[in-house]
mmCIF file of C-alpha atoms in Angstrom:
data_model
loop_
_atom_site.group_PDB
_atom_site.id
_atom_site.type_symbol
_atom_site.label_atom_id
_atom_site.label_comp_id
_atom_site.label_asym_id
_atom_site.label_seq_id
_atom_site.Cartn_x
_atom_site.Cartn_y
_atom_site.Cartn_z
ATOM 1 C CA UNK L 213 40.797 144.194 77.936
ATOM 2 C CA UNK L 214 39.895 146.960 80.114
ATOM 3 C CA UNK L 215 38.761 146.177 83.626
ATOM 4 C CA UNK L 216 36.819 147.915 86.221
ATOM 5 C CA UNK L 217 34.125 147.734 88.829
ATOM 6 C CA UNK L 218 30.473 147.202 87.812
ATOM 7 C CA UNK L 219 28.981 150.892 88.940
ATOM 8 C CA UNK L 220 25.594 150.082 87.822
ATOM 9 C CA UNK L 221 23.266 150.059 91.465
ATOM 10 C CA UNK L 222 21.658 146.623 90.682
ATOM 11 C CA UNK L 223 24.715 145.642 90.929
ATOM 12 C CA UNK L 224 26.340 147.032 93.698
ATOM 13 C CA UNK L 225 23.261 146.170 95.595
ATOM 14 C CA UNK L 226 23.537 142.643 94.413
ATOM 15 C CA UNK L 227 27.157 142.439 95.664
ATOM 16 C CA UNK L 228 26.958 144.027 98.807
ATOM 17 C CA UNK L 229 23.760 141.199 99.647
ATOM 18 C CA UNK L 230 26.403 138.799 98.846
ATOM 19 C CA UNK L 231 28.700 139.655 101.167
ATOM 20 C CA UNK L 232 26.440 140.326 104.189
ATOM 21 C CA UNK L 233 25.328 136.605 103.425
ATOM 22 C CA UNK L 234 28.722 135.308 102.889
ATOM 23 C CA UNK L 235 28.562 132.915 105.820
ATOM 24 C CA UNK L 236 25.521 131.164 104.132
ATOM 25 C CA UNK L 237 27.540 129.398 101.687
ATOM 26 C CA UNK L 238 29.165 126.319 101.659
ATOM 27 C CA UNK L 239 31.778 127.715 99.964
ATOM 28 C CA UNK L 240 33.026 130.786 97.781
ATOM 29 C CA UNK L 241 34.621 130.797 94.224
ATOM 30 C CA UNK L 242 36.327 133.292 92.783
ATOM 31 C CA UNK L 243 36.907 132.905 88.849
ATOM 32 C CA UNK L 244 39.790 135.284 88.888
ATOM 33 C CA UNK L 245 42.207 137.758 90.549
ATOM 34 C CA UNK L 246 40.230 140.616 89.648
ATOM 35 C CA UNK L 247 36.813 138.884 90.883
ATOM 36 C CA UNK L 248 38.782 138.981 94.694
ATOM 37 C CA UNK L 249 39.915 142.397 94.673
ATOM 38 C CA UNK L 250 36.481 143.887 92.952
ATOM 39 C CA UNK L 251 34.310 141.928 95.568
ATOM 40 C CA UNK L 252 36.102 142.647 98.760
ATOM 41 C CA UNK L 253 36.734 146.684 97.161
ATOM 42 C CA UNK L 254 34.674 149.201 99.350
ATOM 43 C CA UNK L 255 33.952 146.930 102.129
ATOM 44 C CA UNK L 256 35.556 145.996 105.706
ATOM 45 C CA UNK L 257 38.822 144.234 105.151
ATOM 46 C CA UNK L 258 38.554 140.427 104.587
ATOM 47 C CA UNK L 259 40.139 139.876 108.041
ATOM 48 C CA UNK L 260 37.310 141.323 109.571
ATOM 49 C CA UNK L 261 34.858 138.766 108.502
ATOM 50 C CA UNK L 262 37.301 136.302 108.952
ATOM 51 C CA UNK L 263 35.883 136.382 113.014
ATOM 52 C CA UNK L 264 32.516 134.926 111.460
ATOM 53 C CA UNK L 265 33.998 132.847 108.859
ATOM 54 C CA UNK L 266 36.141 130.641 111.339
ATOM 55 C CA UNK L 267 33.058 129.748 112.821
ATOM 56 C CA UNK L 268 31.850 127.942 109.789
ATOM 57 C CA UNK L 269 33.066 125.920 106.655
ATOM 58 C CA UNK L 270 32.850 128.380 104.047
ATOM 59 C CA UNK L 271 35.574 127.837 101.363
ATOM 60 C CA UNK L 272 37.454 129.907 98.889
ATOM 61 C CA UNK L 273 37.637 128.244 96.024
ATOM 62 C CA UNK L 274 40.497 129.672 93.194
ATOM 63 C CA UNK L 275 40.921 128.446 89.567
ATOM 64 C CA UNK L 276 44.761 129.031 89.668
ATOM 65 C CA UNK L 277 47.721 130.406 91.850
ATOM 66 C CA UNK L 278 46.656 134.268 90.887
ATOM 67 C CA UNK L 279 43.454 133.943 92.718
ATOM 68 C CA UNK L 280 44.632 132.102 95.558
ATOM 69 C CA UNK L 281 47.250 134.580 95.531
ATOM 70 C CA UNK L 282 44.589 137.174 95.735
ATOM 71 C CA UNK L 283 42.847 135.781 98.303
ATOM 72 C CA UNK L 284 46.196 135.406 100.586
ATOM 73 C CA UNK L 285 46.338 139.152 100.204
ATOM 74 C CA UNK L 286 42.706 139.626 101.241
ATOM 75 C CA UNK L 287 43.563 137.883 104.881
ATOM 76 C CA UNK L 288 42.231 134.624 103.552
ATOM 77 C CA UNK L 289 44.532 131.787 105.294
ATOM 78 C CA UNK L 290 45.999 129.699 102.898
ATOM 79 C CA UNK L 291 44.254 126.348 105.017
ATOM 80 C CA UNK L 292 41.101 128.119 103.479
ATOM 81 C CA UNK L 293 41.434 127.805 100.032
ATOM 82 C CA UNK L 294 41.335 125.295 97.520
ATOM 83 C CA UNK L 295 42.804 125.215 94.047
ATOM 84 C CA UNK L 296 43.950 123.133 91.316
ATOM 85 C CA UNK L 297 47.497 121.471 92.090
ATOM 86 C CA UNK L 298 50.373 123.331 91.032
ATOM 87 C CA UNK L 299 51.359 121.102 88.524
ATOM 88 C CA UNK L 300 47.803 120.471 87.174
ATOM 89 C CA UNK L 301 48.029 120.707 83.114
ATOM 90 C CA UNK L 302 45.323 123.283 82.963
ATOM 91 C CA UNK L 303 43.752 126.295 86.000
ATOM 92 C CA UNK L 304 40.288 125.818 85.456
ATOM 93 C CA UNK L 305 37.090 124.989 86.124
ATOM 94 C CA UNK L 306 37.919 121.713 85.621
ATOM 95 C CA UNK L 307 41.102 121.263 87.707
ATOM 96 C CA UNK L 308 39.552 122.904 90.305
ATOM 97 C CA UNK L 309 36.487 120.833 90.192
ATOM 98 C CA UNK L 310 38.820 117.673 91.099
ATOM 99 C CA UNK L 311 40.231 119.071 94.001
ATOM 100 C CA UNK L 312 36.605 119.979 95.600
ATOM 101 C CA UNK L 313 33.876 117.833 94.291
ATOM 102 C CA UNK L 314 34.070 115.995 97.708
ATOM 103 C CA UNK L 315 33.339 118.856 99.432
ATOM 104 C CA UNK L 316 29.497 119.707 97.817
ATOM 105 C CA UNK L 317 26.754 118.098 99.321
ATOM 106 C CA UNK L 318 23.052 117.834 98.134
ATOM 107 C CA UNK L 319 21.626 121.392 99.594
ATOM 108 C CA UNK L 320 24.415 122.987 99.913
ATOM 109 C CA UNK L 321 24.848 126.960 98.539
ATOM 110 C CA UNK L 322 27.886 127.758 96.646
ATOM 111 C CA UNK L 323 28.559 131.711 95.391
ATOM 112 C CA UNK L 324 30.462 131.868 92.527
ATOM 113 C CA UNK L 325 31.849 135.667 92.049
ATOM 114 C CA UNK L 326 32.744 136.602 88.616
ATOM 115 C CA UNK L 327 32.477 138.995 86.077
ATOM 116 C CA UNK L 328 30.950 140.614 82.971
ATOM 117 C CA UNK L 329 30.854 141.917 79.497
ATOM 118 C CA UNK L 330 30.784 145.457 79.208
ATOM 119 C CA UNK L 331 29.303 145.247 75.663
ATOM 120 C CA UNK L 332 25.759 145.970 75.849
ATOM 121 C CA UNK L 333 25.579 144.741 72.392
ATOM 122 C CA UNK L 334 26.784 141.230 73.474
ATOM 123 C CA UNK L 335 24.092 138.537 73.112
ATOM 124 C CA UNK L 336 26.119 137.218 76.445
ATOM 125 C CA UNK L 337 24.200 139.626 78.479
ATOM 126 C CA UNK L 338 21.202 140.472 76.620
ATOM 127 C CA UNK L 339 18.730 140.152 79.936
ATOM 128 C CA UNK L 340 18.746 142.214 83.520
ATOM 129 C CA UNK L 341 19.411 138.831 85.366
ATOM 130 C CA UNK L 342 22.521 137.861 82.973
ATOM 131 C CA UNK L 343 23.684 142.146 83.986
ATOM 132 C CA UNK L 344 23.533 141.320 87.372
ATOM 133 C CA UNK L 345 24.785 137.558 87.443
ATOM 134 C CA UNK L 346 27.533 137.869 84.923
ATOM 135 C CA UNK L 347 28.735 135.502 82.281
ATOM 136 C CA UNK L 348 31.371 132.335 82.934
ATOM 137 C CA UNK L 349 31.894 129.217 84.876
ATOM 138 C CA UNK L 350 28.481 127.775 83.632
ATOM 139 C CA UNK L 351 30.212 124.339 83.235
ATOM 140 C CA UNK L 352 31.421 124.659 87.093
ATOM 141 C CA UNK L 353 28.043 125.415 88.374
ATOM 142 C CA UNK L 354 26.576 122.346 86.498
ATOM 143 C CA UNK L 355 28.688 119.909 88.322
ATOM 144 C CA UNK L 356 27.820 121.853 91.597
ATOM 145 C CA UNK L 357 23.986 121.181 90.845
ATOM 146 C CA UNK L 358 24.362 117.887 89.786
ATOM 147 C CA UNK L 359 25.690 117.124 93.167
ATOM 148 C CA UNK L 360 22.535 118.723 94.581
ATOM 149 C CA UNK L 361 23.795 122.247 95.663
ATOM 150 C CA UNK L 362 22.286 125.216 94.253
ATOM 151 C CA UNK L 363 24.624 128.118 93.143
ATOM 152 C CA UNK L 364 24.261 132.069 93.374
ATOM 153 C CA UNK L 365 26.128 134.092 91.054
ATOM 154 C CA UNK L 366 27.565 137.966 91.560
ATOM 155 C CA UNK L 367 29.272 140.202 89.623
ATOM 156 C CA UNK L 368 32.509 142.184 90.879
ATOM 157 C CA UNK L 369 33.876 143.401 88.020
ATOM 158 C CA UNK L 370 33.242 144.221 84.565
ATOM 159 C CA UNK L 371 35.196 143.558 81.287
ATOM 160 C CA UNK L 372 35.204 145.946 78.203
ATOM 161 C CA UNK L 373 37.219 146.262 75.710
ATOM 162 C CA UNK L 374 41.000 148.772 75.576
ATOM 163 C CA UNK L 375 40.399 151.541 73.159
ATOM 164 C CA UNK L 376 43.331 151.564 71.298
ATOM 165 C CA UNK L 377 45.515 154.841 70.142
ATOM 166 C CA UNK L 378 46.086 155.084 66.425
ATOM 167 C CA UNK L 379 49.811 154.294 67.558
ATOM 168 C CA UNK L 380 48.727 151.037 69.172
ATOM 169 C CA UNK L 381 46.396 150.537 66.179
ATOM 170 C CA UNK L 382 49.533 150.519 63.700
ATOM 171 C CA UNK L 383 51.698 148.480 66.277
ATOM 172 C CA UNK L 384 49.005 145.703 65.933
ATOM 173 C CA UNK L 385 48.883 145.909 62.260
ATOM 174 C CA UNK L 386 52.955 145.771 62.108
ATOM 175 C CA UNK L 387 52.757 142.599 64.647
ATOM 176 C CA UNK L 388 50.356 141.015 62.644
ATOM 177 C CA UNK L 389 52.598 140.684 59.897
ATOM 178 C CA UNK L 390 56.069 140.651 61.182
ATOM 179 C CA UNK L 391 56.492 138.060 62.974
ATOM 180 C CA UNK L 392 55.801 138.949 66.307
ATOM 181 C CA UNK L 393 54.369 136.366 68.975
ATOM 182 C CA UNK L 394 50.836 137.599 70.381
ATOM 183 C CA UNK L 395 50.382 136.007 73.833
ATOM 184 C CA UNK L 396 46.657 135.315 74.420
ATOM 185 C CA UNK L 397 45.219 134.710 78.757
ATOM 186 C CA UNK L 398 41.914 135.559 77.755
ATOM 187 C CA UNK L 399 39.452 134.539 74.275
ATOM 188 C CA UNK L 400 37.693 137.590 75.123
ATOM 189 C CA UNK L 401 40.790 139.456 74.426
ATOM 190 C CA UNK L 402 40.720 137.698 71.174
ATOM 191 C CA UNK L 403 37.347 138.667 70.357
ATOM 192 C CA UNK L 404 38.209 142.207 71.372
ATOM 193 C CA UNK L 405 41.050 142.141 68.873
ATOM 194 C CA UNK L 406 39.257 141.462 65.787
ATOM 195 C CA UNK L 407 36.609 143.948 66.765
ATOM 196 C CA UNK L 408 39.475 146.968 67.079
ATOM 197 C CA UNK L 409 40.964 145.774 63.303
ATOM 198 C CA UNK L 410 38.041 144.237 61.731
ATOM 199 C CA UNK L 411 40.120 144.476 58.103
ATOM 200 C CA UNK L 412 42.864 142.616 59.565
ATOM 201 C CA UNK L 413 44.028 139.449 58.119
ATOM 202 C CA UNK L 414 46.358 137.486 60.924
ATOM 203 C CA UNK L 415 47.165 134.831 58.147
ATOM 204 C CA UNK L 416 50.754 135.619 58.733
ATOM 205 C CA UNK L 417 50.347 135.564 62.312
ATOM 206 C CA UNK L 418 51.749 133.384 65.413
ATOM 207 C CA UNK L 419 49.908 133.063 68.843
ATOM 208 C CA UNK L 420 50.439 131.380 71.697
ATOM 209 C CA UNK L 421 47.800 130.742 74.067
ATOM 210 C CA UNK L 422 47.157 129.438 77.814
ATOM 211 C CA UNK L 423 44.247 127.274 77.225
ATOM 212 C CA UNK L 424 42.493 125.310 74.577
ATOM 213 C CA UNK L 425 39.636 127.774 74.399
ATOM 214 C CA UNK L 426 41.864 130.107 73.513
ATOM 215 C CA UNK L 427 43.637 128.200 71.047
ATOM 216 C CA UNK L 428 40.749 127.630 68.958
ATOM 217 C CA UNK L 429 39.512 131.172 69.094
ATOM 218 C CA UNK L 430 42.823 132.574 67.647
ATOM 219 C CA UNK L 431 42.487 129.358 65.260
ATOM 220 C CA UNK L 432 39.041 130.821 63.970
ATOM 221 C CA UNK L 433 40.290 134.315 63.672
ATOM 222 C CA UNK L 434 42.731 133.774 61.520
ATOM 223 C CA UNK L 435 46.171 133.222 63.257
ATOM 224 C CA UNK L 436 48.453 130.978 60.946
ATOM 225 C CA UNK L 437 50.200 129.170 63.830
ATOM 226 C CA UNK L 438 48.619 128.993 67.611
ATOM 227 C CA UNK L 439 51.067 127.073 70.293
ATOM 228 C CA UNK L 440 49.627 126.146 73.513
ATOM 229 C CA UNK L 441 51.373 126.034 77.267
ATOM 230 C CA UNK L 442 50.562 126.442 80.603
ATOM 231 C CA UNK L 443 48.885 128.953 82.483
ATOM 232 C CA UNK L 444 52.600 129.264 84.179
ATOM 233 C CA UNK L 445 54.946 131.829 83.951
ATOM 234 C CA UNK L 446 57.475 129.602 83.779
ATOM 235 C CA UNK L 447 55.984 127.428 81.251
ATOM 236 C CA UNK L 448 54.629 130.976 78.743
ATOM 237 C CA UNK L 449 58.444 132.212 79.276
ATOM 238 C CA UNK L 450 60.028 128.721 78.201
ATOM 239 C CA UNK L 451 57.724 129.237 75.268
ATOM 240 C CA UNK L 452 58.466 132.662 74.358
ATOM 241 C CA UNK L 453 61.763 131.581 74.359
ATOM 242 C CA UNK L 454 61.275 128.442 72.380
ATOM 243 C CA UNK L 455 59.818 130.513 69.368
ATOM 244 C CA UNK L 456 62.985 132.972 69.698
#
């Protein structure tokens, strides 16, 4: 997966309204690492704001440790965010979802930044609103209205997919049949995969995969075994290892 900012204006425009509005919100997730640095890129430094943000309750919400890592590196103080545990099972929508539920309340405005599919061919984004908006987290955002909050969405940052080199080409072909572990973070970058060998068969295959999402896309491609683990690096290394 290739990633980059979203240069389109509607966009831009729509991000930069976010952020002069920031203080509006009851709180502020961010779906991923990349969602912190895009939103934030161009603009004062987060410490900045941070002058009208202690004067309200705005939260930054993070799905796992690489956001709230992200957001610790933006001038966010870590008393300011919330994410799942660090021994949650899953960092997710989810997980986070347990850790802030209490926190919504019926009227409340939450911004969820995220990002998009470059594909213009992708059903995912087939309107102008969806362009702007983005694609992800729709579960999260139920739960918010369902407590009575409305949600905003934004886009920082747009996904495509990696144009591949013949060499890389014929290393993907070789690991597809030799044995090699493919680790999947993303079942985009699954998609993205079968779209760059669309001959390929992965019958002979092995993945292993951070989420269950991901497990079953790798399942429907093809893959002959997909093993799941944590979104740790502790936990994909033990793995790695375990397949050795």
């Amino acid at each position: 997966i290739a990633i980059g900012p979203c240069n389109e204006v509607a966009a831009q425009q729509a991000i930069a309204r976010a952020r002069a509005r920031l203080t509006h919100y009851r709180a502020v997730m961010f779906v991923s690492a990349n969602a912190v640095v895009y939103f934030f890129e161009s603009n004062q430094p987060v410490a900045l704001i941070n002058k009208a943000l202690t004067a309200t309750i705005i939260r930054a919400w993070a799905p796992g440790p690489g956001t709230a890592r992200a957001l610790l590196s933006a001038g966010f103080l870590p008393s300011d965010i919330d994410s799942p545990a660090a021994d949650a099972l899953q960092f997710d929508s989810e997980a986070l979802w347990q850790q802030v539920a209490q926190q919504v309340q019926p009227n409340d405005k939450v911004l969820i930044v995220r990002g998009r599919s470059g594909d213009t061919s992708n059903a995912l984004i087939a309107t102008t609103d969806q362009a702007i908006q983005g694609t992800g987290r729709d579960w999260l955002a139920r739960q918010i209205e369902a407590a009575g909050a409305q949600v905003d969405f934004v886009v920082a940052y747009e996904r495509k997919a990696s144009t591949l080199s013949p060499t890389e080409i014929m290393l993907a072909q070789r690991a597809a049949q030799d044995g090699s572990l493919w680790l999947f973070s993303s079942s985009e970058a699954v998609a993205y995969l079968a779209k760059a060998l669309p001959m390929q068969s992965w019958a002979h295959a092995q993945a292993l995969v951070t989420h269950p999402r991901i497990a079953q896309a790798a399942r429907d491609l093809g893959f002959r075994t997909v093993q799941e683990c944590r979104p740790a690096l502790n936990d994909v290394i033990a793995s790695i290892e375990s397949t050795a």
